[in-house]
PDB file of C-alpha atoms in Angstrom:
ATOM      1  CA  UNK N   1     -28.786   4.743  39.588  1.00 52.00           C
ATOM      2  CA  UNK N   2     -26.160   3.677  37.076  1.00 64.00           C
ATOM      3  CA  UNK N   3     -23.474   6.326  36.808  1.00 73.00           C
ATOM      4  CA  UNK N   4     -21.514   4.803  33.934  1.00 82.00           C
ATOM      5  CA  UNK N   5     -24.336   4.296  31.379  1.00 91.00           C
ATOM      6  CA  UNK N   6     -24.826   7.265  29.060  1.00 92.00           C
ATOM      7  CA  UNK N   7     -27.234   8.126  26.277  1.00 93.00           C
ATOM      8  CA  UNK N   8     -25.624  11.068  24.442  1.00 94.00           C
ATOM      9  CA  UNK N   9     -27.927  13.722  23.021  1.00 93.00           C
ATOM     10  CA  UNK N  10     -25.587  15.375  20.497  1.00 94.00           C
ATOM     11  CA  UNK N  11     -22.328  14.844  18.567  1.00 93.00           C
ATOM     12  CA  UNK N  12     -20.135  16.855  20.935  1.00 94.00           C
ATOM     13  CA  UNK N  13     -21.415  14.906  23.954  1.00 94.00           C
ATOM     14  CA  UNK N  14     -20.853  11.614  22.101  1.00 95.00           C
ATOM     15  CA  UNK N  15     -17.308  12.608  21.147  1.00 93.00           C
ATOM     16  CA  UNK N  16     -16.527  13.695  24.719  1.00 93.00           C
ATOM     17  CA  UNK N  17     -17.818  10.396  26.120  1.00 92.00           C
ATOM     18  CA  UNK N  18     -15.696   8.413  23.658  1.00 93.00           C
ATOM     19  CA  UNK N  19     -12.573  10.001  25.176  1.00 91.00           C
ATOM     20  CA  UNK N  20     -12.767   7.663  28.187  1.00 86.00           C
ATOM     21  CA  UNK N  21     -10.118   4.947  28.392  1.00 90.00           C
ATOM     22  CA  UNK N  22     -12.564   2.100  27.702  1.00 95.00           C
ATOM     23  CA  UNK N  23     -16.054   2.629  26.299  1.00 97.00           C
ATOM     24  CA  UNK N  24     -18.603  -0.024  25.320  1.00 97.00           C
ATOM     25  CA  UNK N  25     -21.134   1.294  22.791  1.00 98.00           C
ATOM     26  CA  UNK N  26     -24.512  -0.302  22.093  1.00 98.00           C
ATOM     27  CA  UNK N  27     -25.475   0.878  18.597  1.00 98.00           C
ATOM     28  CA  UNK N  28     -29.222   0.448  18.216  1.00 98.00           C
ATOM     29  CA  UNK N  29     -32.325   1.685  16.428  1.00 97.00           C
ATOM     30  CA  UNK N  30     -35.672   2.276  18.179  1.00 96.00           C
ATOM     31  CA  UNK N  31     -37.539   0.019  15.695  1.00 97.00           C
ATOM     32  CA  UNK N  32     -35.118  -2.922  16.138  1.00 98.00           C
ATOM     33  CA  UNK N  33     -36.695  -5.827  18.080  1.00 98.00           C
ATOM     34  CA  UNK N  34     -33.363  -7.592  18.838  1.00 98.00           C
ATOM     35  CA  UNK N  35     -32.024  -4.242  20.127  1.00 98.00           C
ATOM     36  CA  UNK N  36     -34.931  -4.043  22.564  1.00 97.00           C
ATOM     37  CA  UNK N  37     -34.152  -7.545  23.833  1.00 97.00           C
ATOM     38  CA  UNK N  38     -30.417  -6.961  24.231  1.00 96.00           C
ATOM     39  CA  UNK N  39     -30.857  -3.521  25.863  1.00 96.00           C
ATOM     40  CA  UNK N  40     -31.624  -4.792  29.395  1.00 96.00           C
ATOM     41  CA  UNK N  41     -28.646  -7.211  29.199  1.00 95.00           C
ATOM     42  CA  UNK N  42     -26.395  -4.293  28.236  1.00 96.00           C
ATOM     43  CA  UNK N  43     -27.737  -2.162  31.073  1.00 94.00           C
ATOM     44  CA  UNK N  44     -27.256  -4.959  33.631  1.00 95.00           C
ATOM     45  CA  UNK N  45     -23.661  -5.593  32.518  1.00 96.00           C
ATOM     46  CA  UNK N  46     -22.941  -1.858  32.774  1.00 95.00           C
ATOM     47  CA  UNK N  47     -23.724  -2.021  36.504  1.00 94.00           C
ATOM     48  CA  UNK N  48     -21.199  -4.834  36.960  1.00 93.00           C
ATOM     49  CA  UNK N  49     -18.203  -2.987  35.460  1.00 92.00           C
ATOM     50  CA  UNK N  50     -17.965   0.422  37.144  1.00 90.00           C
ATOM     51  CA  UNK N  51     -14.535   1.198  35.650  1.00 90.00           C
ATOM     52  CA  UNK N  52     -15.893   1.045  32.079  1.00 94.00           C
ATOM     53  CA  UNK N  53     -18.147   3.623  30.399  1.00 95.00           C
ATOM     54  CA  UNK N  54     -21.201   2.340  28.545  1.00 97.00           C
ATOM     55  CA  UNK N  55     -23.020   4.293  25.815  1.00 97.00           C
ATOM     56  CA  UNK N  56     -26.312   3.657  24.068  1.00 97.00           C
ATOM     57  CA  UNK N  57     -26.173   5.285  20.627  1.00 97.00           C
ATOM     58  CA  UNK N  58     -29.283   5.535  18.460  1.00 97.00           C
ATOM     59  CA  UNK N  59     -27.814   5.268  14.954  1.00 97.00           C
ATOM     60  CA  UNK N  60     -30.746   7.210  13.511  1.00 96.00           C
ATOM     61  CA  UNK N  61     -29.722  10.222  15.615  1.00 96.00           C
ATOM     62  CA  UNK N  62     -25.999   9.734  14.894  1.00 97.00           C
ATOM     63  CA  UNK N  63     -25.732   8.706  11.218  1.00 97.00           C
ATOM     64  CA  UNK N  64     -22.177  10.052  10.927  1.00 96.00           C
ATOM     65  CA  UNK N  65     -21.037   7.872  13.836  1.00 97.00           C
ATOM     66  CA  UNK N  66     -22.709   4.866  12.172  1.00 97.00           C
ATOM     67  CA  UNK N  67     -20.991   5.652   8.876  1.00 97.00           C
ATOM     68  CA  UNK N  68     -17.553   6.168  10.451  1.00 96.00           C
ATOM     69  CA  UNK N  69     -17.824   2.837  12.265  1.00 97.00           C
ATOM     70  CA  UNK N  70     -19.275   0.907   9.315  1.00 97.00           C
ATOM     71  CA  UNK N  71     -22.451  -0.038  11.177  1.00 97.00           C
ATOM     72  CA  UNK N  72     -24.793  -1.761   8.771  1.00 95.00           C
ATOM     73  CA  UNK N  73     -26.687  -3.991  11.179  1.00 97.00           C
ATOM     74  CA  UNK N  74     -28.135  -3.436  14.623  1.00 98.00           C
ATOM     75  CA  UNK N  75     -27.584  -4.271  17.326  1.00 98.00           C
ATOM     76  CA  UNK N  76     -23.838  -3.740  17.084  1.00 98.00           C
ATOM     77  CA  UNK N  77     -21.657  -3.531  20.165  1.00 98.00           C
ATOM     78  CA  UNK N  78     -18.323  -1.729  19.725  1.00 98.00           C
ATOM     79  CA  UNK N  79     -15.602  -1.489  22.338  1.00 98.00           C
ATOM     80  CA  UNK N  80     -13.435   1.613  22.077  1.00 97.00           C
ATOM     81  CA  UNK N  81     -10.067   1.896  23.769  1.00 95.00           C
ATOM     82  CA  UNK N  82      -8.394   5.300  23.786  1.00 90.00           C
ATOM     83  CA  UNK N  83     -10.993   6.608  21.312  1.00 90.00           C
ATOM     84  CA  UNK N  84     -10.354   3.842  18.729  1.00 95.00           C
ATOM     85  CA  UNK N  85     -12.542   0.786  18.020  1.00 96.00           C
ATOM     86  CA  UNK N  86     -10.871  -2.370  19.307  1.00 97.00           C
ATOM     87  CA  UNK N  87     -13.628  -5.017  19.115  1.00 98.00           C
ATOM     88  CA  UNK N  88     -17.034  -5.363  17.474  1.00 98.00           C
ATOM     89  CA  UNK N  89     -19.952  -7.742  17.992  1.00 98.00           C
ATOM     90  CA  UNK N  90     -22.617  -7.611  15.280  1.00 97.00           C
ATOM     91  CA  UNK N  91     -26.165  -8.899  15.660  1.00 97.00           C
ATOM     92  CA  UNK N  92     -28.251 -10.404  18.413  1.00 97.00           C
ATOM     93  CA  UNK N  93     -26.546 -12.568  21.004  1.00 96.00           C
ATOM     94  CA  UNK N  94     -27.348 -14.165  24.341  1.00 96.00           C
ATOM     95  CA  UNK N  95     -26.780 -12.354  27.618  1.00 96.00           C
ATOM     96  CA  UNK N  96     -23.880 -14.678  28.479  1.00 97.00           C
ATOM     97  CA  UNK N  97     -22.148 -14.205  25.113  1.00 97.00           C
ATOM     98  CA  UNK N  98     -22.570 -10.440  25.418  1.00 97.00           C
ATOM     99  CA  UNK N  99     -21.136 -10.514  28.943  1.00 97.00           C
ATOM    100  CA  UNK N 100     -18.198 -12.677  27.789  1.00 97.00           C
ATOM    101  CA  UNK N 101     -17.488 -10.382  24.808  1.00 98.00           C
ATOM    102  CA  UNK N 102     -17.461  -7.276  26.982  1.00 97.00           C
ATOM    103  CA  UNK N 103     -15.478  -8.868  29.818  1.00 95.00           C
ATOM    104  CA  UNK N 104     -12.799 -10.259  27.496  1.00 96.00           C
ATOM    105  CA  UNK N 105     -12.423  -7.106  25.387  1.00 97.00           C
ATOM    106  CA  UNK N 106     -13.035  -4.247  27.838  1.00 92.00           C
TER     107      UNK N 106
END
């Protein structure tokens, strides 16, 4: 069981999870085919970095979060440090590029 991968169910839970020192957020939509492909990569990488929190955020359930973070395309991966966005990767990417992005920026 992965203890650092979260799927928040409401705004207050999302905001509490973002308070962690480093958080990697996978912004997705359930209808998005590239999101479905990248999801398992994201989950695998989350098991390799136990000191980092990973969130999967359905932008349809959290439209305010999407608006605040200027998310116009999915998938979008955002790395938050101390509750502020510090890096963003927009669109589909390979597993290795995703791993490199997270490792370098987390």
